[in-house]
mmCIF file of C-alpha atoms in Angstrom:
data_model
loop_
_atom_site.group_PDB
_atom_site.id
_atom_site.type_symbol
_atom_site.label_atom_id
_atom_site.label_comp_id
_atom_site.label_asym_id
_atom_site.label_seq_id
_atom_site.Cartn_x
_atom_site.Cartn_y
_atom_site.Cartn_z
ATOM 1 C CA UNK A 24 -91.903 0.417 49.807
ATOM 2 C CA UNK A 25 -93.415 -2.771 48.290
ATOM 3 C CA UNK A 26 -91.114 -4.926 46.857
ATOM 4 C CA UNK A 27 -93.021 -4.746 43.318
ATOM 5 C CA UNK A 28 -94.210 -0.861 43.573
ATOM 6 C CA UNK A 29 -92.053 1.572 41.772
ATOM 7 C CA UNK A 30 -90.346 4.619 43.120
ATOM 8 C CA UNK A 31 -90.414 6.641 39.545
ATOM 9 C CA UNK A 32 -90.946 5.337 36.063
ATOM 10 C CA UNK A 33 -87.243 5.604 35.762
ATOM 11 C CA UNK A 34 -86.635 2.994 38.280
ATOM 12 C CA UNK A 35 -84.511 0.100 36.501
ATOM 13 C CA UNK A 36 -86.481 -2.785 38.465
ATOM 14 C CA UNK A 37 -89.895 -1.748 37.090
ATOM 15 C CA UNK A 38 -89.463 -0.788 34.017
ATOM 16 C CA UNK A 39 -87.151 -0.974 30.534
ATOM 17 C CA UNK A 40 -85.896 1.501 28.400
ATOM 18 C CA UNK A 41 -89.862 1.466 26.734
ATOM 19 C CA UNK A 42 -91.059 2.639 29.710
ATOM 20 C CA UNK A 43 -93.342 -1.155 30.514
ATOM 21 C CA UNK A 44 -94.262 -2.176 33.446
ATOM 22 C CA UNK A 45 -95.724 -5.459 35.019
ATOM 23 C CA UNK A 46 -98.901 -5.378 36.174
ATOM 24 C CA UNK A 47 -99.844 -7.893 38.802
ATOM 25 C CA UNK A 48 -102.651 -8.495 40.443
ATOM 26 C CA UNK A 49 -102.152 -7.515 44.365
ATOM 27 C CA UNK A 50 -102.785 -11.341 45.177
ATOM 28 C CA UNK A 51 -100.255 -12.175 42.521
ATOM 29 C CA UNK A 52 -97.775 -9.334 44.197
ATOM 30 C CA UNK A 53 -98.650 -10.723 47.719
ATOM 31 C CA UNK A 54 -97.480 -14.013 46.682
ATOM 32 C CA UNK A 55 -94.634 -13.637 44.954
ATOM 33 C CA UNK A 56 -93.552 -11.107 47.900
ATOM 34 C CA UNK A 57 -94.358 -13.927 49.963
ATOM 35 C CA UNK A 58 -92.208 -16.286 48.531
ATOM 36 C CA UNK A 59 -89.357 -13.998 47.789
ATOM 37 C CA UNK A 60 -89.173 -13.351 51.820
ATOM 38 C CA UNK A 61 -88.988 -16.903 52.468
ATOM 39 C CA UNK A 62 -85.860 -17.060 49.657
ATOM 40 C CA UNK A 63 -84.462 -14.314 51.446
ATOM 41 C CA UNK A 64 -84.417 -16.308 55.126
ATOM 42 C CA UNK A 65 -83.439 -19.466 53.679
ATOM 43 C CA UNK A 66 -80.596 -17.161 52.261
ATOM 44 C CA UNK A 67 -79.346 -16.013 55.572
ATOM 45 C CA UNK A 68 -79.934 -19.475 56.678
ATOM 46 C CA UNK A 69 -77.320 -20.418 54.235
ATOM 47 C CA UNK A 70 -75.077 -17.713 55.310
ATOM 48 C CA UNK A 71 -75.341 -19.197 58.615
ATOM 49 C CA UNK A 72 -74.136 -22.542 57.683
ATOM 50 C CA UNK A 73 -71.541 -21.733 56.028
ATOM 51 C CA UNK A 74 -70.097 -19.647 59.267
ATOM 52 C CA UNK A 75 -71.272 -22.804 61.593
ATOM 53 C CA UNK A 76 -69.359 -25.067 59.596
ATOM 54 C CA UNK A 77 -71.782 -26.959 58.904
ATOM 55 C CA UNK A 78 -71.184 -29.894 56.643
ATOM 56 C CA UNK A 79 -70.610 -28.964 52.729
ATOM 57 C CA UNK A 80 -73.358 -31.848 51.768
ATOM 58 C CA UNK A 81 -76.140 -30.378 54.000
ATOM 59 C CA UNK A 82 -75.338 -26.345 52.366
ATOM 60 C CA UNK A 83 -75.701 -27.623 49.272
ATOM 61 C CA UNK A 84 -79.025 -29.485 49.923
ATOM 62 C CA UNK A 85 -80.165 -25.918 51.257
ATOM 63 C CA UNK A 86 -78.964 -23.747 48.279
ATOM 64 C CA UNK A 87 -80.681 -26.528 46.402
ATOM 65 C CA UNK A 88 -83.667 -26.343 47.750
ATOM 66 C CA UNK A 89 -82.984 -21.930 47.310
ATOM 67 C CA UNK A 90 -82.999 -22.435 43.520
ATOM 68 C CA UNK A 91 -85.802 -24.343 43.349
ATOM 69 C CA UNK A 92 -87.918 -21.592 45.424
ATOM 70 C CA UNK A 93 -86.580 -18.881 42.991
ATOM 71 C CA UNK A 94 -87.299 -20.944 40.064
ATOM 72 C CA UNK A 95 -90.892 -21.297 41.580
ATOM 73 C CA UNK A 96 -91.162 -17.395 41.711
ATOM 74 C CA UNK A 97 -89.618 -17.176 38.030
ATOM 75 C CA UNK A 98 -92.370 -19.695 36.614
ATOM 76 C CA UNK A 99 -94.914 -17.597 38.437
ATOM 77 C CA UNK A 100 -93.761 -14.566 36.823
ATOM 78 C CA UNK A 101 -93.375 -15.958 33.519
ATOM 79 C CA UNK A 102 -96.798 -17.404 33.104
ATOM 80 C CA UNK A 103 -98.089 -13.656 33.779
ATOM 81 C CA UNK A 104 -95.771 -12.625 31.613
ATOM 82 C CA UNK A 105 -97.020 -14.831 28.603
ATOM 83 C CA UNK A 106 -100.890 -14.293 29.601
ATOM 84 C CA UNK A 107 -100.450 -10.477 29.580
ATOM 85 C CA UNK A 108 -97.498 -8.982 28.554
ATOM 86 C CA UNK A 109 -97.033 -11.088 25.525
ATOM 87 C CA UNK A 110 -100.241 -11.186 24.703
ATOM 88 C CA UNK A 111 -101.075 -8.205 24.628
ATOM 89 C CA UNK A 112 -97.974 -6.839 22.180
ATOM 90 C CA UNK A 113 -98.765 -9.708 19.998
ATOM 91 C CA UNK A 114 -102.533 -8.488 19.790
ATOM 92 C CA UNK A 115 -100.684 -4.750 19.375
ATOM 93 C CA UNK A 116 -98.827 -6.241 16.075
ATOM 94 C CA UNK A 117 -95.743 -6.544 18.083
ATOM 95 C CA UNK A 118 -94.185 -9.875 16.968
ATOM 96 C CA UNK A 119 -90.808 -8.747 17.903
ATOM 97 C CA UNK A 120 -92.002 -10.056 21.701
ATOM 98 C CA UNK A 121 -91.323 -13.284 20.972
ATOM 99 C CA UNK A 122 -87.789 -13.267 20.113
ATOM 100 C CA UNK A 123 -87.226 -11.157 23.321
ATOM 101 C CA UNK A 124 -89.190 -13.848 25.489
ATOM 102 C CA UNK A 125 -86.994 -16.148 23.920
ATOM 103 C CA UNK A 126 -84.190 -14.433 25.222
ATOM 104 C CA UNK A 127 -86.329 -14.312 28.400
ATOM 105 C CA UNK A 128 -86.573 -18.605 28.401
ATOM 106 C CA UNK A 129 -82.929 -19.020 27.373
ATOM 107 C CA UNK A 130 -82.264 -16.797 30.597
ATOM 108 C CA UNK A 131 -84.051 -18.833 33.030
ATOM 109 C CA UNK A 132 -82.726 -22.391 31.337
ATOM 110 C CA UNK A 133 -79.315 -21.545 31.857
ATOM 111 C CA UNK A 134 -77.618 -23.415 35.108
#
């Protein structure tokens, strides 16, 4: 299965309890898939690290460096989000987006 596609509308990963989904552009998909693969081997190049021993400075350089990739992926998806998503429930009449992207930003700015 892609990592984006959805197995049923039900499935918690693609969609809320309205029933939305994303909809990315395969490009868009293929990148972010892209650079969620890469976050995934620089995770199990943390994990093996931490069982080498290696020195606590140089881990946390590498989970540093983690974050930053993830945030990269989250600012991707975000900027869709606004341009499409948002947009279009705020053309619907749905003001009631913005507190929930809001929420969304507060999210993504905690550390």
């Amino acid at each position: 299965m892609d990592n984006l596609e959805c197995l049923t509308s039900e499935d918690p990963y693609c969609a809320n309890e309205s029933g939305r989904k994303s909809h990315h552009s395969e490009k868009t998909k293929k990148n972010l898939v892209t650079r969620l693969n890469r976050v995934e081997g620089q995770i199990r190049g943390i994990k093996g690290l931490i069982e080498r021993d290696v020195y606590c400075d140089d881990v946390i350089t590498q989970i540093a460096a983690t974050q930053a990739a993830l945030n990269s992926v989250a600012k991707i998806l975000l900027e869709g989000h606004m341009k499409s998503c948002v947009l279009e429930r705020i053309q619907e009449g749905d003001a009631d987006v913005v507190d929930e992207l809001l929420v969304t930003i507060q999210k993504l700015m905690k550390k």
